[in-house]
Coordinates of N, CA, C and O in Angstrom, one line a residue:
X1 N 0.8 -1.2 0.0 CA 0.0 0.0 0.0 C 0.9 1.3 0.0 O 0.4 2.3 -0.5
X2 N 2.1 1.2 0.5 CA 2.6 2.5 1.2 C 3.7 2.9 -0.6 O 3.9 4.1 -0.9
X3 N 4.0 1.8 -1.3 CA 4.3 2.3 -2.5 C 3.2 3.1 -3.4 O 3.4 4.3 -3.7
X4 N 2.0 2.2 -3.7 CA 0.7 2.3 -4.2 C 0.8 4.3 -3.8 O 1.1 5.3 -4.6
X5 N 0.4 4.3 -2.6 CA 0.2 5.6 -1.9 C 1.2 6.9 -2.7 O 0.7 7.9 -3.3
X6 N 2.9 6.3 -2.7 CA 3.9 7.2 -3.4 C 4.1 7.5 -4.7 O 4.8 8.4 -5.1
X7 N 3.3 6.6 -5.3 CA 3.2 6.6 -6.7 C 1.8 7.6 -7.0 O 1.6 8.2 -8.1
X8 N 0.8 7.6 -5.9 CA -0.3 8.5 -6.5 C 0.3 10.0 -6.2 O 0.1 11.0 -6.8
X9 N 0.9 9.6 -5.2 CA 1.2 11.4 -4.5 C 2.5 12.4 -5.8 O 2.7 13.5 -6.1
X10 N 2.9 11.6 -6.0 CA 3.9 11.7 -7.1 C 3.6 12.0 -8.6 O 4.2 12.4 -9.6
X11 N 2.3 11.7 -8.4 CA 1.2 11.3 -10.2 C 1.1 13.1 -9.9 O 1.4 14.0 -10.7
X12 N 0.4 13.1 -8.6 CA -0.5 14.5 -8.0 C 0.9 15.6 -8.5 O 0.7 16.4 -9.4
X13 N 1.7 15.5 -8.0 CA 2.9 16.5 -8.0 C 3.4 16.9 -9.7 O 3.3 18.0 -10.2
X14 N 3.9 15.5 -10.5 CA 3.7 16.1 -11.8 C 2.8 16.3 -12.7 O 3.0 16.9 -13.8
X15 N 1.5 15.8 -12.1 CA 0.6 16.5 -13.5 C 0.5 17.9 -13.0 O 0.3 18.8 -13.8
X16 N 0.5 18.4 -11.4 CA 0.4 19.5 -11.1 C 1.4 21.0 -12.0 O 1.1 22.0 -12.6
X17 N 2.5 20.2 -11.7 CA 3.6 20.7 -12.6 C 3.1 21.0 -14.2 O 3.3 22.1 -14.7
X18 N 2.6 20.2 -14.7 CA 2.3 20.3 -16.2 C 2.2 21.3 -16.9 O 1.5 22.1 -16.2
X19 N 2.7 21.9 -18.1 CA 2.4 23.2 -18.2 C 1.3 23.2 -19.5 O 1.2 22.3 -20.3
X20 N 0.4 24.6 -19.3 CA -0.5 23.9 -20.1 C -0.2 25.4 -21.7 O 0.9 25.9 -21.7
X21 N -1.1 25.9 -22.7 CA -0.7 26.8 -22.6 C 0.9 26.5 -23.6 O 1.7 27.4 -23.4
X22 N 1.3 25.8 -24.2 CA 2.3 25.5 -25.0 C 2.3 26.2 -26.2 O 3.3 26.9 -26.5
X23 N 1.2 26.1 -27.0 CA 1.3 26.3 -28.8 C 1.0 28.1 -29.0 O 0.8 28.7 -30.1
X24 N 1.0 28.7 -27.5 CA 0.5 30.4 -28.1 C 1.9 31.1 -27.0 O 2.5 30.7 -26.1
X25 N 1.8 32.3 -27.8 CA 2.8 33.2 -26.9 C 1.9 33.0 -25.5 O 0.7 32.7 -25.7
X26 N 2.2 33.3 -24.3 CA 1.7 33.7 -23.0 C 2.8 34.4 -22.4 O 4.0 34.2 -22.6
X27 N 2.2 35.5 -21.6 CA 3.1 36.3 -20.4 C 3.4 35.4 -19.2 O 4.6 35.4 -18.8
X28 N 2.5 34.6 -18.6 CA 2.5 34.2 -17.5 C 2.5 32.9 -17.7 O 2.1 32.5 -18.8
X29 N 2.9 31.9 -16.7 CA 2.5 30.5 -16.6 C 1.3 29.8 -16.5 O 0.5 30.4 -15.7
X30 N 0.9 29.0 -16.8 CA -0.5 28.2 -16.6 C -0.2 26.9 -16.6 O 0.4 26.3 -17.5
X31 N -0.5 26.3 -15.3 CA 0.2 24.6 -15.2 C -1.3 24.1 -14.9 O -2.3 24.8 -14.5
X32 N -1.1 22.8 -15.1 CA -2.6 22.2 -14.4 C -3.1 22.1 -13.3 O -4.3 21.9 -13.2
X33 N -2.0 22.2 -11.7 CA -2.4 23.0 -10.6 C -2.9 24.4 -10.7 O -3.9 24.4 -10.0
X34 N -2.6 25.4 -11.2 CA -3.2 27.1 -11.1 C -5.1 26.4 -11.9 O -6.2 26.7 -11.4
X35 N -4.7 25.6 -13.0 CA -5.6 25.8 -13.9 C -7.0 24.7 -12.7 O -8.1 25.3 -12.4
X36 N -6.9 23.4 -12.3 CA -7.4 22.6 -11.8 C -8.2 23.4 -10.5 O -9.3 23.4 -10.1
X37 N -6.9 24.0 -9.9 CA -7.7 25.2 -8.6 C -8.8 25.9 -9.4 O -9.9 25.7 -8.9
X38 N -8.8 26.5 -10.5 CA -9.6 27.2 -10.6 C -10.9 26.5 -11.4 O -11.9 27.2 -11.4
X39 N -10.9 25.7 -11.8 CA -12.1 25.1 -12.5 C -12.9 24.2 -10.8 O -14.2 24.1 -10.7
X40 N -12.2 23.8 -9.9 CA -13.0 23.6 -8.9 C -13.4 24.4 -8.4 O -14.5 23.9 -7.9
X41 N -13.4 25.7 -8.1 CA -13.7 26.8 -7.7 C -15.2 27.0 -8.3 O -16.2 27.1 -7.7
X42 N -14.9 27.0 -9.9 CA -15.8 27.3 -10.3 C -16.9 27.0 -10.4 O -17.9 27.5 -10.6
X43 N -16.5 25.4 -10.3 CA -17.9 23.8 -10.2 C -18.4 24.7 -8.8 O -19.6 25.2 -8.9
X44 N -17.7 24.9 -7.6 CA -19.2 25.3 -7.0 C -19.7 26.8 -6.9 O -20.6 27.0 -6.0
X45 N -19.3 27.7 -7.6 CA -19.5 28.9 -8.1 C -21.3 28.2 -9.0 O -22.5 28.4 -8.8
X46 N -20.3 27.3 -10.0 CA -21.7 27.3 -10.8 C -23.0 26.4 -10.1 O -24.2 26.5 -10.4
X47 N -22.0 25.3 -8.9 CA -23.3 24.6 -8.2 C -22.8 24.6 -6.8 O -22.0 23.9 -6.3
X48 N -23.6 25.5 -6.3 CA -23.3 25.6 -4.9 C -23.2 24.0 -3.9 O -22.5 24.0 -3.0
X49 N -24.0 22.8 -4.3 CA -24.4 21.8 -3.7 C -23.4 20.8 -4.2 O -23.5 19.8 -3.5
X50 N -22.7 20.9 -5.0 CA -21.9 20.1 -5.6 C -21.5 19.2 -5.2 O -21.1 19.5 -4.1
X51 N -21.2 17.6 -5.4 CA -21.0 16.8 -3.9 C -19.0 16.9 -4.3 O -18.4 17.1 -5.4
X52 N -18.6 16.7 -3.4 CA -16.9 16.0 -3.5 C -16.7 15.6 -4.7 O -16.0 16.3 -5.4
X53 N -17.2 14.7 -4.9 CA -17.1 13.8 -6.2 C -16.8 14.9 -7.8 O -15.9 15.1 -8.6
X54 N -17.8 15.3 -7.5 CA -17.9 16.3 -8.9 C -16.2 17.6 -8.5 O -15.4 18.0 -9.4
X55 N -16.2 17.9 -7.2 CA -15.0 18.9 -7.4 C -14.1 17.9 -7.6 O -13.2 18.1 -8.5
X56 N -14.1 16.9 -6.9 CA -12.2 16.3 -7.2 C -12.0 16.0 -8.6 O -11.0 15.7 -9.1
X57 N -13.5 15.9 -9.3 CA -12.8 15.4 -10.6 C -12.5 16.4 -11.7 O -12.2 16.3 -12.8
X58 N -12.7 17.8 -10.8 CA -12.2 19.0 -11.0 C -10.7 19.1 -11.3 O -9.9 19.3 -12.3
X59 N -10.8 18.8 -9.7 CA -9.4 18.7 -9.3 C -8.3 17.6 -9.7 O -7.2 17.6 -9.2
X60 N -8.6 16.7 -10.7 CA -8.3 15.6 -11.1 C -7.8 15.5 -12.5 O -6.9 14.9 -13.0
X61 N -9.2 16.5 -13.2 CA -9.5 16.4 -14.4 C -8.3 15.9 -15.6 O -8.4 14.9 -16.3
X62 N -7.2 16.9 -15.4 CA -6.4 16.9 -16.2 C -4.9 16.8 -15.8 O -3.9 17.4 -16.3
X63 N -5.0 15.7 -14.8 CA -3.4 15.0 -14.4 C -2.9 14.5 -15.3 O -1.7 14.7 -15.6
X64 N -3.6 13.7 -16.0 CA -3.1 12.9 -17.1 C -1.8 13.5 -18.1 O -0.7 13.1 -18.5
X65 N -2.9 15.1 -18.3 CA -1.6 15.5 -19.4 C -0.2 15.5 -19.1 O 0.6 15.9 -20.0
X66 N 0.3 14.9 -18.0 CA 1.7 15.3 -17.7 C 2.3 14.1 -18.9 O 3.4 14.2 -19.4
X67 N 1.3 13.1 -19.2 CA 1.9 11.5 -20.0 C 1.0 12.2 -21.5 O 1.4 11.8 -22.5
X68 N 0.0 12.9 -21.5 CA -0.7 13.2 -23.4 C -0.2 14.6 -23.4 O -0.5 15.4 -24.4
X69 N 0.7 15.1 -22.3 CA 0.8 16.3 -23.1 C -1.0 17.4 -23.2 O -2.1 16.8 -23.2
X70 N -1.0 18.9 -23.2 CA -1.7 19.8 -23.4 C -2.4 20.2 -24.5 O -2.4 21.3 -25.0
X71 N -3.2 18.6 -24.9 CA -3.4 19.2 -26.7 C -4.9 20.1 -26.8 O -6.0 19.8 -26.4
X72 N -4.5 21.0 -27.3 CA -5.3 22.2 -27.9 C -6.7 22.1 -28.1 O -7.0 21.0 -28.6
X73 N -7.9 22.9 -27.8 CA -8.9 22.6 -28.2 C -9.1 22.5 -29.4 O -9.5 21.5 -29.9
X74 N -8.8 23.7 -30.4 CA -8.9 23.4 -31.6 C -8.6 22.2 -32.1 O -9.5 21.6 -32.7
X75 N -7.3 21.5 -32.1 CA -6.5 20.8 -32.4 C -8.0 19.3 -32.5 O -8.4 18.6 -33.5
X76 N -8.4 19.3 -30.9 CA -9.6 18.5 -30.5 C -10.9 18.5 -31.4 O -11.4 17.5 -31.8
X77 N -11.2 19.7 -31.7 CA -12.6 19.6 -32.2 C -12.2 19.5 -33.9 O -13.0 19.0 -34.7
X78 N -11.4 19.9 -34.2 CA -10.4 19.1 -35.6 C -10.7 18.3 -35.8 O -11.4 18.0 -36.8
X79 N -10.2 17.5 -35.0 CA -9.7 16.1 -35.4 C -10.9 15.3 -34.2 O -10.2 14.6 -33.5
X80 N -12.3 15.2 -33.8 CA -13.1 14.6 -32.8 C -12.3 12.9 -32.8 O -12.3 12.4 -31.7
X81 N -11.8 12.2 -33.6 CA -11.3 10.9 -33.6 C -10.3 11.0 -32.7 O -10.3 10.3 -31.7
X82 N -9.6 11.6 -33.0 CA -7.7 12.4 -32.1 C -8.2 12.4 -30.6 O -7.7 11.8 -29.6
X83 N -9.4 13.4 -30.5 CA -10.1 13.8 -28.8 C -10.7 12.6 -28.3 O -10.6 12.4 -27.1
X84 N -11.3 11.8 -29.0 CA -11.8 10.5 -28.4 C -10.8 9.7 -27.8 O -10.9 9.4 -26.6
X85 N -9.6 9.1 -28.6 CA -8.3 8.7 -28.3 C -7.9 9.2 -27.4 O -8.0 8.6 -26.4
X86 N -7.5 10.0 -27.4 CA -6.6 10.7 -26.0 C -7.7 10.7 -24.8 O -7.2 10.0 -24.0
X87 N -8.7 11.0 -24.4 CA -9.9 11.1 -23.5 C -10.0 9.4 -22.7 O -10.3 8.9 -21.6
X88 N -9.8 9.0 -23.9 CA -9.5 7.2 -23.5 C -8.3 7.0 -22.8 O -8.1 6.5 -21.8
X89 N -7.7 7.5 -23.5 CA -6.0 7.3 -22.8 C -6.0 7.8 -21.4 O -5.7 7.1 -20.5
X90 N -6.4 9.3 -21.5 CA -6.6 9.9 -19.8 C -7.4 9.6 -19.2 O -7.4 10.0 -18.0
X91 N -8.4 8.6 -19.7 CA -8.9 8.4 -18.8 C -8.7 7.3 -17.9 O -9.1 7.3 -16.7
X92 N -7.9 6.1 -18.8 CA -6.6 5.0 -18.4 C -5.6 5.6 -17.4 O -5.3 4.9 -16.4
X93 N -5.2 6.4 -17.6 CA -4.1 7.0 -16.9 C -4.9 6.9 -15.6 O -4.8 6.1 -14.7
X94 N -5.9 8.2 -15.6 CA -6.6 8.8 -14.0 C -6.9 7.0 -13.8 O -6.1 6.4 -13.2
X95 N -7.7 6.5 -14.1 CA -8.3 5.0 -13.3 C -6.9 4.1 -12.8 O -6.9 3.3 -11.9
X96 N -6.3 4.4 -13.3 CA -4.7 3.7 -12.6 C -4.5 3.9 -11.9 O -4.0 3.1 -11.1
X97 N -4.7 5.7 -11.3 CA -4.4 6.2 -10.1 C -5.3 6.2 -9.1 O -5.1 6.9 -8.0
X98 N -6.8 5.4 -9.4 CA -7.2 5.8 -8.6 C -7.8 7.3 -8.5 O -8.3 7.7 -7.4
X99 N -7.9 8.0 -9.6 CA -8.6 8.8 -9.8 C -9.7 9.2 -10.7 O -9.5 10.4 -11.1
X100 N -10.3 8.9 -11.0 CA -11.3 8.3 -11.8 C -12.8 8.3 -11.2 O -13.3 7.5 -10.4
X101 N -13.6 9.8 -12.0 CA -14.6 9.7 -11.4 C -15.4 9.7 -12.2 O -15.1 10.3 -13.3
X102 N -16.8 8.8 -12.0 CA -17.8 8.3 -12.6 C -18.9 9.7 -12.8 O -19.9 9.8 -12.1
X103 N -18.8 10.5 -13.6 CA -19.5 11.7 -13.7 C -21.0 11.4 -14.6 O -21.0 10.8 -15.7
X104 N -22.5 12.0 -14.0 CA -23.4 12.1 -14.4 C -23.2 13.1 -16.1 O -22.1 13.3 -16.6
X105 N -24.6 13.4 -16.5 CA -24.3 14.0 -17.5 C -24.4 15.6 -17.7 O -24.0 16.4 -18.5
X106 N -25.0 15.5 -16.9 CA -25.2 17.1 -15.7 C -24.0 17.5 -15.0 O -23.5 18.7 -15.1
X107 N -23.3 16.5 -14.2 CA -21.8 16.9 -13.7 C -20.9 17.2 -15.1 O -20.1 18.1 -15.3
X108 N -21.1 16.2 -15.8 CA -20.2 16.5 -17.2 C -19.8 17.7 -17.7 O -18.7 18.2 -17.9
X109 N -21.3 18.2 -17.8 CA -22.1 19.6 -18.3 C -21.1 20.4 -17.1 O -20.6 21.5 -17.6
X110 N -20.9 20.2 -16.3 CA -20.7 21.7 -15.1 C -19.2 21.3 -15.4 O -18.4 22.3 -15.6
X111 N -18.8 20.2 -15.4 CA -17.0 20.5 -15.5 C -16.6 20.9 -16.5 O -15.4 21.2 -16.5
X112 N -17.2 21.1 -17.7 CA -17.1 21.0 -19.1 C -17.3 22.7 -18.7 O -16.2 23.3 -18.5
X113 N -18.6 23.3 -18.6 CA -18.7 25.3 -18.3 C -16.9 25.4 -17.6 O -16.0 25.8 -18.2
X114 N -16.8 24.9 -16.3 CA -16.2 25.0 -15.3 C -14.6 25.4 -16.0 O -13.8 26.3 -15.9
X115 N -14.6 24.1 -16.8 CA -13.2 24.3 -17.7 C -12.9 25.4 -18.3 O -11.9 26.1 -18.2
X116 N -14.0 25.7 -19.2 CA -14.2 26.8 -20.4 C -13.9 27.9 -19.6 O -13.0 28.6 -19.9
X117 N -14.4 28.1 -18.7 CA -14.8 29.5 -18.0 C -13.2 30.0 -17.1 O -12.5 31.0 -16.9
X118 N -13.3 28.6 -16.7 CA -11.2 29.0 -16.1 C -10.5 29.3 -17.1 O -9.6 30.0 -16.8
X119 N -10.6 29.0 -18.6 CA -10.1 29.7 -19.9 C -10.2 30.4 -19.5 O -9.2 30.6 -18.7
X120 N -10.9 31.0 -19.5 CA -11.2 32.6 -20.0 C -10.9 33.6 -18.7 O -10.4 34.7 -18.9
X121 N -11.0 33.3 -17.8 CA -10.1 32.9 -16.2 C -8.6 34.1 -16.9 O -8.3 35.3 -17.0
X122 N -8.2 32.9 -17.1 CA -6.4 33.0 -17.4 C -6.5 33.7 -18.5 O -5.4 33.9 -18.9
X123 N -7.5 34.2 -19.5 CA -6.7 34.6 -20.6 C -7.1 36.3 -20.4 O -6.6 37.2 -21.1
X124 N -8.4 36.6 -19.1 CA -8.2 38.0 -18.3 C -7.1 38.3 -17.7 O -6.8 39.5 -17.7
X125 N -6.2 37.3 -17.0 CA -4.7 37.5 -16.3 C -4.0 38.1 -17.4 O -3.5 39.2 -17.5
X126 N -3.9 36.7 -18.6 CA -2.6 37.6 -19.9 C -3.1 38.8 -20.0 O -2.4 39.8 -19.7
X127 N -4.6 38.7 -20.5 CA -4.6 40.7 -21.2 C -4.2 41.7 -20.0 O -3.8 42.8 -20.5
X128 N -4.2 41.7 -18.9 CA -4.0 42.6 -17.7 C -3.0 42.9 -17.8 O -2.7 44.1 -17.6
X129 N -2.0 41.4 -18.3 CA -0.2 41.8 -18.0 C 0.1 42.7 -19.5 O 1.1 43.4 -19.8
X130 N -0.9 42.5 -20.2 CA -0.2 43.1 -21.3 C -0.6 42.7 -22.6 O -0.8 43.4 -23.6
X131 N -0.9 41.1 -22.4 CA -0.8 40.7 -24.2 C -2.4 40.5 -24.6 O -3.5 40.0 -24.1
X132 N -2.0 41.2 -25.4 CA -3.7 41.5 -26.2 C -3.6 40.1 -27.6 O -4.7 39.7 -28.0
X133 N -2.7 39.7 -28.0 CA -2.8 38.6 -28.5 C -4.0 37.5 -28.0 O -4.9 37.2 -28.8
X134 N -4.0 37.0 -26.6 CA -5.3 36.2 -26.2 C -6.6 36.8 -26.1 O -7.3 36.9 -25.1
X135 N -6.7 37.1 -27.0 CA -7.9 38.0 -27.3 C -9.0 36.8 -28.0 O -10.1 36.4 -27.6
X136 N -8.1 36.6 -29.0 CA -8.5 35.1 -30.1 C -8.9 34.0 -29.0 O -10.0 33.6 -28.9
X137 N -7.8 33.6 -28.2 CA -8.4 32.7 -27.3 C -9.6 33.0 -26.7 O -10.6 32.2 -26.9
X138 N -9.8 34.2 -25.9 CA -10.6 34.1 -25.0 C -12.1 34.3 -25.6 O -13.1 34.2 -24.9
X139 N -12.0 34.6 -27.1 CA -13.3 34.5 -27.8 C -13.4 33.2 -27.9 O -14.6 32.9 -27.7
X140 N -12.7 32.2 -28.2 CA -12.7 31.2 -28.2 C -13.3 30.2 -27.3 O -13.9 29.2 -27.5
X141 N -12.8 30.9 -26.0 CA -13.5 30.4 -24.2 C -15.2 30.5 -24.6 O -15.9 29.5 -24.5
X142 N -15.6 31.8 -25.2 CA -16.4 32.8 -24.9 C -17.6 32.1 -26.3 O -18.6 32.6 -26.8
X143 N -17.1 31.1 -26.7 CA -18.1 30.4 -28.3 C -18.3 29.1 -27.4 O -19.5 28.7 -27.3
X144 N -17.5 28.5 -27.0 CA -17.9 26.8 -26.6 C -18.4 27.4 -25.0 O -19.0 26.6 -24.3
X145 N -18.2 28.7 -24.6 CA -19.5 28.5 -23.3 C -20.9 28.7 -23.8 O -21.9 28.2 -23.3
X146 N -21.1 29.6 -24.9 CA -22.4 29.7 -25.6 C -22.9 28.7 -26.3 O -24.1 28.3 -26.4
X147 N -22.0 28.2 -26.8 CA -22.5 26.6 -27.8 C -23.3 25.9 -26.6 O -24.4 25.4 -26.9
X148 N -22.8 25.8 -25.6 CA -23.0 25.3 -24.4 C -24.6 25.4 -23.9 O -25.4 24.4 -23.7
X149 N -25.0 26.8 -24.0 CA -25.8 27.6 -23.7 C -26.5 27.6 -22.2 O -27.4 27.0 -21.8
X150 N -25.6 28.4 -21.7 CA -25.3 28.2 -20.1 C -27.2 28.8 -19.5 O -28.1 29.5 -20.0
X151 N -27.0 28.1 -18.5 CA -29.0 28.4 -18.5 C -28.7 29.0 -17.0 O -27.7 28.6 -16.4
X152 N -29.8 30.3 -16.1 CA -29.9 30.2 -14.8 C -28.2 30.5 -14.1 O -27.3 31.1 -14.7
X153 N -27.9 30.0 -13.0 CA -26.6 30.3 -12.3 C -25.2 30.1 -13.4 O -24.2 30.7 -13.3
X154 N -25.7 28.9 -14.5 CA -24.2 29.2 -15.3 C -24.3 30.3 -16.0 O -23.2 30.8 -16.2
X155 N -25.3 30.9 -16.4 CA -25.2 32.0 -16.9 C -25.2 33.4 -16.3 O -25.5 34.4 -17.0
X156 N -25.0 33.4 -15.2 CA -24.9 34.1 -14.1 C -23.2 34.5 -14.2 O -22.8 35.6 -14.5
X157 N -22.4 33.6 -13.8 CA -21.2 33.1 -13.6 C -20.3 33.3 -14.8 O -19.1 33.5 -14.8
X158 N -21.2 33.2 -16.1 CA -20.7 33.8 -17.0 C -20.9 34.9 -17.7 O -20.2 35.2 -18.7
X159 N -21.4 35.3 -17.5 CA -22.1 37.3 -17.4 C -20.6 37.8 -16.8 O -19.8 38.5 -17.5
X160 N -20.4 37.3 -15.2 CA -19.5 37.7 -13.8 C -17.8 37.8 -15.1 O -16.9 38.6 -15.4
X161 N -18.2 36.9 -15.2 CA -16.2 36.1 -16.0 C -16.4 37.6 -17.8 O -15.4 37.9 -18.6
X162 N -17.3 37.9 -17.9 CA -17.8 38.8 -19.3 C -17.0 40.1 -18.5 O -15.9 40.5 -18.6
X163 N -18.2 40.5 -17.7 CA -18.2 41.7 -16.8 C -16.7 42.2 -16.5 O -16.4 43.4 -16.5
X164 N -15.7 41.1 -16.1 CA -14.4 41.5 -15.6 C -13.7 41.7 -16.5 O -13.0 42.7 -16.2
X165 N -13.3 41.2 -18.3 CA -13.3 41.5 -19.5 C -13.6 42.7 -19.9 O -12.9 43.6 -20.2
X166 N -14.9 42.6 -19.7 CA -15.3 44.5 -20.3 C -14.6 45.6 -19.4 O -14.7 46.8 -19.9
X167 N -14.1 45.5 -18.6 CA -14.0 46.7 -17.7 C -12.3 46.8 -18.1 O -11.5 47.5 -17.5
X168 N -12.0 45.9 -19.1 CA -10.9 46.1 -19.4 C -10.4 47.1 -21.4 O -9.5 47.8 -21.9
X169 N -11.8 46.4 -21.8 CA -11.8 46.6 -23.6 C -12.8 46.5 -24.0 O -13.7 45.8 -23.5
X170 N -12.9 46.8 -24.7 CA -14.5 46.9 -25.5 C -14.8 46.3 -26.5 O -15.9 46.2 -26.9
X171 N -13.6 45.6 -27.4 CA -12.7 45.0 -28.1 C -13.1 43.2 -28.4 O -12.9 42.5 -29.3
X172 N -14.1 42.9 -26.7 CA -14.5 41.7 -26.6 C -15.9 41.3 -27.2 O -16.8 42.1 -27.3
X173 N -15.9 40.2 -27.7 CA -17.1 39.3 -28.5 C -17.9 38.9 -27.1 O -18.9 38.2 -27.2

């Protein structure tokens, strides 16, 4: 057990490390620790009642990439065969560790806003520091939360993540 145990805590430490955020210029760092904090945050931002389950797999989501690497959304909705494969793969990875959660389709729904919306999160941090380049991104964040079509409190929450944008440029979609 006490290996078992060192091997997960060690999984925890480099996917935390991961860096995400590879294929565009950025000012700042984004690893899957900064990024993971913040999409649990936002699971209970968007559901206050949320059980454990649904944040850790928040907090879980995307360990894997430390072994698939940070592939791009675009890249994903490209190629939907490529995102199937890899989603399998991580998801092999997380169930090895013991991390691996059985998500409803409604929890799916809220980690799925949750993710998008921590985009858009971090790509308010870049334009603050300076780079107006993630601009593209964060319209980007700002189409797959509408595709989404956030209803009641997610749309609440994403108004909030809009609101902090505007008060920066006017510039935003």
């Amino acid at each position: 057990m006490r290996e078992e145990l060192i091997k997960q805590v060690n999984f925890i430490r480099k996917g935390g490390a991961t860096k995400r955020y590879h294929t565009i210029h950025t000012i700042g760092e984004n690893t899957v620790a900064h990024h993971s904090f913040g999409v649990a945050c936002l699971i209970w931002l968007l559901d206050p009642t949320a059980e454990t389950r649904l944040i850790m797999a928040g907090l879980a989501h995307d360990l894997a990439e430390q072994v698939t690497g940070d592939i791009s959304s675009p890249t994903k909705r490209r190629f939907p065969e490529l995102a199937e494969m890899v989603q399998l793969m991580e998801d092999e990875i997380l169930e090895s560790q013991g991390m691996f959660f059985q998500l409803s389709k409604e929890e799916q729904r809220t980690l799925k806003l949750a993710d998008c919306m921590d985009g858009m999160l971090y790509c308010i941090g870049e334009y603050e520091l300076g780079n107006r380049t993630i601009i593209e991104v964060y319209n980007r964040y700002v189409s797959y939360v509408t595709a989404m079509q956030p209803i009641e409190r997610e749309w609440e929450v994403f108004q909030a993540i809009r609101a902090i944008m505007m008060r920066h440029t006017d510039a935003i979609s």
